[in-house]
XYZ file of C-alpha atoms in Angstrom:
281
model
C 36.065 45.815 -59.663
C 38.761 45.799 -61.973
C 39.254 42.025 -63.063
C 42.906 42.653 -63.318
C 43.741 44.318 -59.874
C 41.472 43.876 -56.673
C 41.562 46.076 -53.544
C 40.838 44.554 -50.541
C 40.813 46.817 -47.032
C 39.695 45.860 -43.161
C 37.047 46.707 -41.254
C 38.034 49.522 -39.732
C 38.364 51.747 -43.253
C 34.467 52.541 -42.305
C 34.105 53.706 -46.100
C 30.038 54.071 -46.886
C 28.626 50.760 -47.877
C 27.974 52.510 -51.917
C 31.027 53.474 -52.184
C 32.648 50.087 -51.610
C 29.941 48.695 -53.775
C 31.092 50.789 -57.058
C 34.343 50.585 -56.407
C 34.540 46.938 -55.566
C 36.803 47.449 -52.523
C 36.153 44.293 -50.148
C 37.291 44.035 -46.343
C 38.187 41.913 -43.733
C 36.372 42.500 -40.744
C 38.659 42.599 -37.159
C 36.987 41.533 -34.258
C 35.935 43.201 -30.748
C 35.916 40.511 -27.724
C 33.079 41.989 -25.234
C 33.166 39.899 -22.247
C 33.759 36.567 -23.498
C 31.784 37.074 -26.937
C 33.885 37.449 -30.184
C 32.145 39.561 -32.442
C 32.892 40.930 -35.805
C 33.224 44.380 -36.192
C 30.279 45.274 -38.899
C 28.064 42.513 -39.044
C 28.131 41.413 -35.726
C 28.304 44.600 -33.235
C 26.922 48.078 -33.588
C 28.993 51.377 -32.615
C 25.315 51.922 -30.671
C 26.195 48.532 -28.436
C 29.734 49.267 -27.925
C 29.183 52.807 -26.316
C 26.757 50.920 -24.315
C 28.660 48.557 -22.958
C 31.574 50.924 -22.619
C 29.369 53.079 -20.914
C 28.350 50.272 -17.837
C 32.344 49.733 -17.929
C 31.829 46.426 -19.673
C 35.347 45.015 -20.568
C 35.925 45.458 -23.868
C 39.128 44.394 -26.606
C 39.640 44.084 -29.553
C 41.267 41.670 -32.270
C 43.224 41.131 -35.434
C 41.534 39.225 -38.268
C 43.462 35.511 -38.659
C 45.751 35.026 -41.379
C 43.631 32.424 -42.117
C 40.568 34.698 -42.277
C 43.097 37.031 -45.137
C 44.029 33.889 -46.583
C 40.356 32.917 -47.600
C 39.248 36.220 -48.367
C 41.960 36.884 -51.066
C 41.070 32.819 -52.100
C 37.586 34.091 -53.104
C 38.975 37.927 -54.148
C 41.144 35.535 -56.641
C 38.583 33.124 -57.597
C 36.324 36.847 -58.710
C 38.543 36.889 -61.484
C 41.471 39.627 -59.793
C 45.288 38.699 -61.194
C 46.459 41.054 -58.214
C 45.301 42.337 -55.262
C 46.720 45.614 -53.384
C 45.743 44.502 -49.596
C 45.202 48.210 -47.581
C 45.074 48.033 -43.977
C 45.057 50.216 -40.529
C 48.605 51.296 -38.779
C 50.891 48.345 -37.659
C 51.630 50.828 -35.328
C 48.004 49.993 -33.719
C 47.397 46.556 -34.909
C 48.514 43.001 -36.198
C 46.323 43.243 -38.724
C 48.940 44.139 -41.612
C 51.560 41.286 -40.316
C 48.353 38.690 -40.066
C 47.275 39.858 -44.160
C 51.063 39.347 -45.035
C 51.250 35.776 -43.495
C 48.523 35.548 -45.805
C 49.834 36.865 -49.008
C 52.673 34.303 -48.919
C 50.291 31.605 -49.629
C 48.171 32.934 -52.007
C 46.870 32.490 -55.269
C 47.979 35.393 -56.946
C 50.601 38.181 -55.747
C 49.427 40.162 -53.129
C 50.966 42.937 -51.829
C 50.195 44.304 -48.691
C 50.849 48.081 -47.551
C 50.654 49.473 -44.123
C 49.117 52.561 -44.933
C 49.851 54.093 -41.510
C 45.998 55.132 -41.278
C 42.976 54.746 -39.624
C 39.312 55.010 -40.383
C 38.729 56.997 -43.507
C 42.390 58.056 -44.074
C 42.394 54.337 -44.556
C 39.476 54.641 -46.675
C 40.609 57.579 -48.999
C 43.825 55.425 -49.698
C 41.737 52.716 -50.777
C 39.584 54.734 -52.813
C 42.899 55.866 -54.259
C 44.234 52.543 -55.062
C 40.903 51.418 -56.439
C 40.533 54.373 -59.076
C 44.041 53.649 -59.566
C 43.147 49.645 -60.654
C 39.909 51.041 -62.615
C 41.706 53.298 -65.650
C 43.671 49.684 -65.836
C 46.964 50.372 -63.188
C 48.834 47.691 -62.529
C 49.361 46.385 -58.754
C 52.441 48.628 -58.429
C 50.095 51.528 -59.649
C 47.625 51.223 -57.154
C 49.632 50.787 -54.917
C 51.198 54.267 -55.885
C 48.155 55.670 -55.820
C 47.341 54.991 -51.929
C 50.692 55.898 -51.163
C 50.639 59.539 -52.801
C 46.981 59.488 -50.763
C 48.123 58.856 -47.553
C 51.310 61.135 -47.556
C 48.395 63.280 -48.263
C 46.466 62.639 -45.613
C 46.125 63.968 -41.924
C 43.812 62.699 -39.416
C 43.248 64.687 -35.698
C 40.659 63.725 -32.702
C 39.279 64.968 -29.720
C 38.164 62.590 -27.235
C 36.163 63.454 -23.848
C 38.974 61.219 -21.932
C 42.325 59.560 -22.425
C 41.385 56.696 -20.329
C 40.190 54.302 -23.022
C 43.258 55.143 -25.246
C 45.043 54.129 -22.089
C 43.468 51.041 -21.136
C 44.271 49.965 -25.025
C 47.963 51.039 -24.504
C 47.015 52.884 -27.948
C 48.228 56.288 -27.049
C 52.296 56.270 -27.510
C 53.530 59.863 -26.248
C 50.488 60.887 -25.115
C 51.038 59.173 -22.038
C 52.405 62.504 -21.095
C 49.113 64.128 -21.184
C 47.490 61.577 -18.458
C 48.866 63.625 -15.139
C 46.452 66.261 -15.936
C 44.101 64.597 -18.267
C 41.041 65.263 -15.767
C 41.839 69.160 -16.101
C 41.861 69.094 -20.558
C 40.254 68.490 -23.187
C 42.732 66.314 -25.305
C 43.086 66.879 -29.117
C 45.022 64.339 -30.680
C 46.538 63.461 -34.292
C 47.805 60.404 -36.272
C 51.743 61.240 -36.838
C 53.943 58.285 -37.985
C 51.458 55.684 -37.736
C 50.424 56.323 -34.242
C 48.125 58.487 -31.951
C 50.053 61.279 -30.791
C 49.331 64.611 -28.509
C 48.865 67.554 -30.405
C 47.376 70.364 -28.112
C 45.513 70.507 -24.837
C 42.301 72.295 -24.257
C 40.698 73.166 -21.057
C 36.629 73.206 -22.363
C 35.072 70.659 -24.923
C 33.640 73.766 -26.651
C 36.912 75.259 -27.291
C 38.320 71.739 -28.259
C 35.974 71.241 -30.602
C 36.562 74.996 -32.091
C 40.350 74.298 -32.606
C 39.532 71.194 -34.261
C 37.546 72.840 -36.547
C 40.685 75.513 -37.054
C 43.293 72.793 -37.234
C 41.665 71.254 -40.064
C 40.136 74.104 -41.782
C 44.185 75.464 -41.592
C 45.085 71.894 -42.851
C 43.111 71.710 -46.041
C 44.130 75.318 -46.949
C 42.236 76.019 -50.432
C 43.248 73.207 -52.638
C 41.044 70.258 -53.539
C 40.438 68.138 -50.905
C 38.094 65.531 -49.242
C 37.058 65.347 -45.448
C 35.572 62.840 -42.983
C 33.868 63.689 -39.555
C 33.626 60.751 -37.636
C 31.846 60.294 -34.003
C 30.993 57.947 -31.238
C 27.780 58.367 -29.718
C 28.153 62.340 -30.544
C 26.059 62.446 -33.976
C 24.588 66.113 -33.476
C 28.287 67.440 -32.436
C 29.616 65.989 -35.824
C 27.240 67.612 -38.023
C 27.134 70.704 -36.531
C 30.893 70.148 -37.075
C 30.955 69.192 -40.815
C 28.406 71.930 -41.822
C 30.793 74.651 -40.237
C 33.610 72.904 -42.482
C 31.481 72.788 -45.720
C 31.249 76.559 -45.073
C 34.712 77.624 -44.187
C 36.709 75.256 -46.834
C 36.876 76.845 -49.532
C 38.191 73.671 -51.823
C 36.145 71.146 -50.657
C 35.165 68.259 -52.730
C 33.571 65.398 -50.813
C 32.574 65.728 -47.045
C 32.066 62.341 -45.457
C 30.207 62.250 -41.589
C 29.652 58.600 -40.352
C 30.185 57.400 -36.466
C 32.729 55.007 -36.385
C 32.641 51.100 -35.777
C 33.362 48.876 -32.897
C 37.164 48.356 -33.372
C 38.004 52.189 -33.020
C 35.191 53.201 -30.992
C 36.606 50.633 -27.938
C 39.606 52.613 -28.072
C 38.348 56.321 -28.044
C 35.295 56.113 -25.976
C 31.988 57.320 -26.616
C 32.285 61.146 -27.346
C 35.008 61.181 -29.904
C 34.943 63.512 -33.022
C 37.688 63.258 -35.833
C 38.208 64.776 -38.888
C 40.125 63.061 -41.910
C 41.295 65.619 -44.102
C 42.749 64.200 -47.337
C 44.237 66.043 -50.514
C 43.047 65.094 -53.973
């Protein structure tokens, strides 16, 4: 971690642990409420246990970190030697995490720039890495923010879900409400647009939807240098096969990550999720 500018994100970035350690990125966890138990994402609840709870139709909700949690995190980061902090978070359209960070930043012992990236999952993670790389070369807080915002502008995220029911329950689908009337007859493809989850296309079968997801991601990637992340929930074989096809198809591919989403995103998408993040370098 730069001794001058530290990068903080939240647990929904789903960055590989090795990447976080290499760049000195730290994360504040969101919370999953399972029945009457509040569990921190990443340490107290796994994607597998979340998926099992959803399949049993147990009540599951999610919660942002408290301003106090952010304040404590910023204090520890400052004590480690940082003289400035860039705090990058998932879309404020989807969570109150950004707002909690803003409240905490006002009382932080060092200057904190809080950024609503408008992203989720590795779309957020790639922004955090871009900011960290800028900081590592001696960049200022403003330069790290600019690097993150530039990365966000060149990043797209697309999703396949088996059903819209989980997104509907959590109130996270925005204009995708328009798909609900025919949800039982189609397999929906969604996209992240303006920080919101919006409908992209309606496809009749799962196999066709996944093939279309691949095509859309490959078209977005083009031939320029890109990083790609393939996310899933309880669908490792589908995710691995999709990643292999993208690896063979995308000529400008730099890094490709395959990972299961954590409990927070999984709670709103349900088992069967496949997501592809395409991020221009």
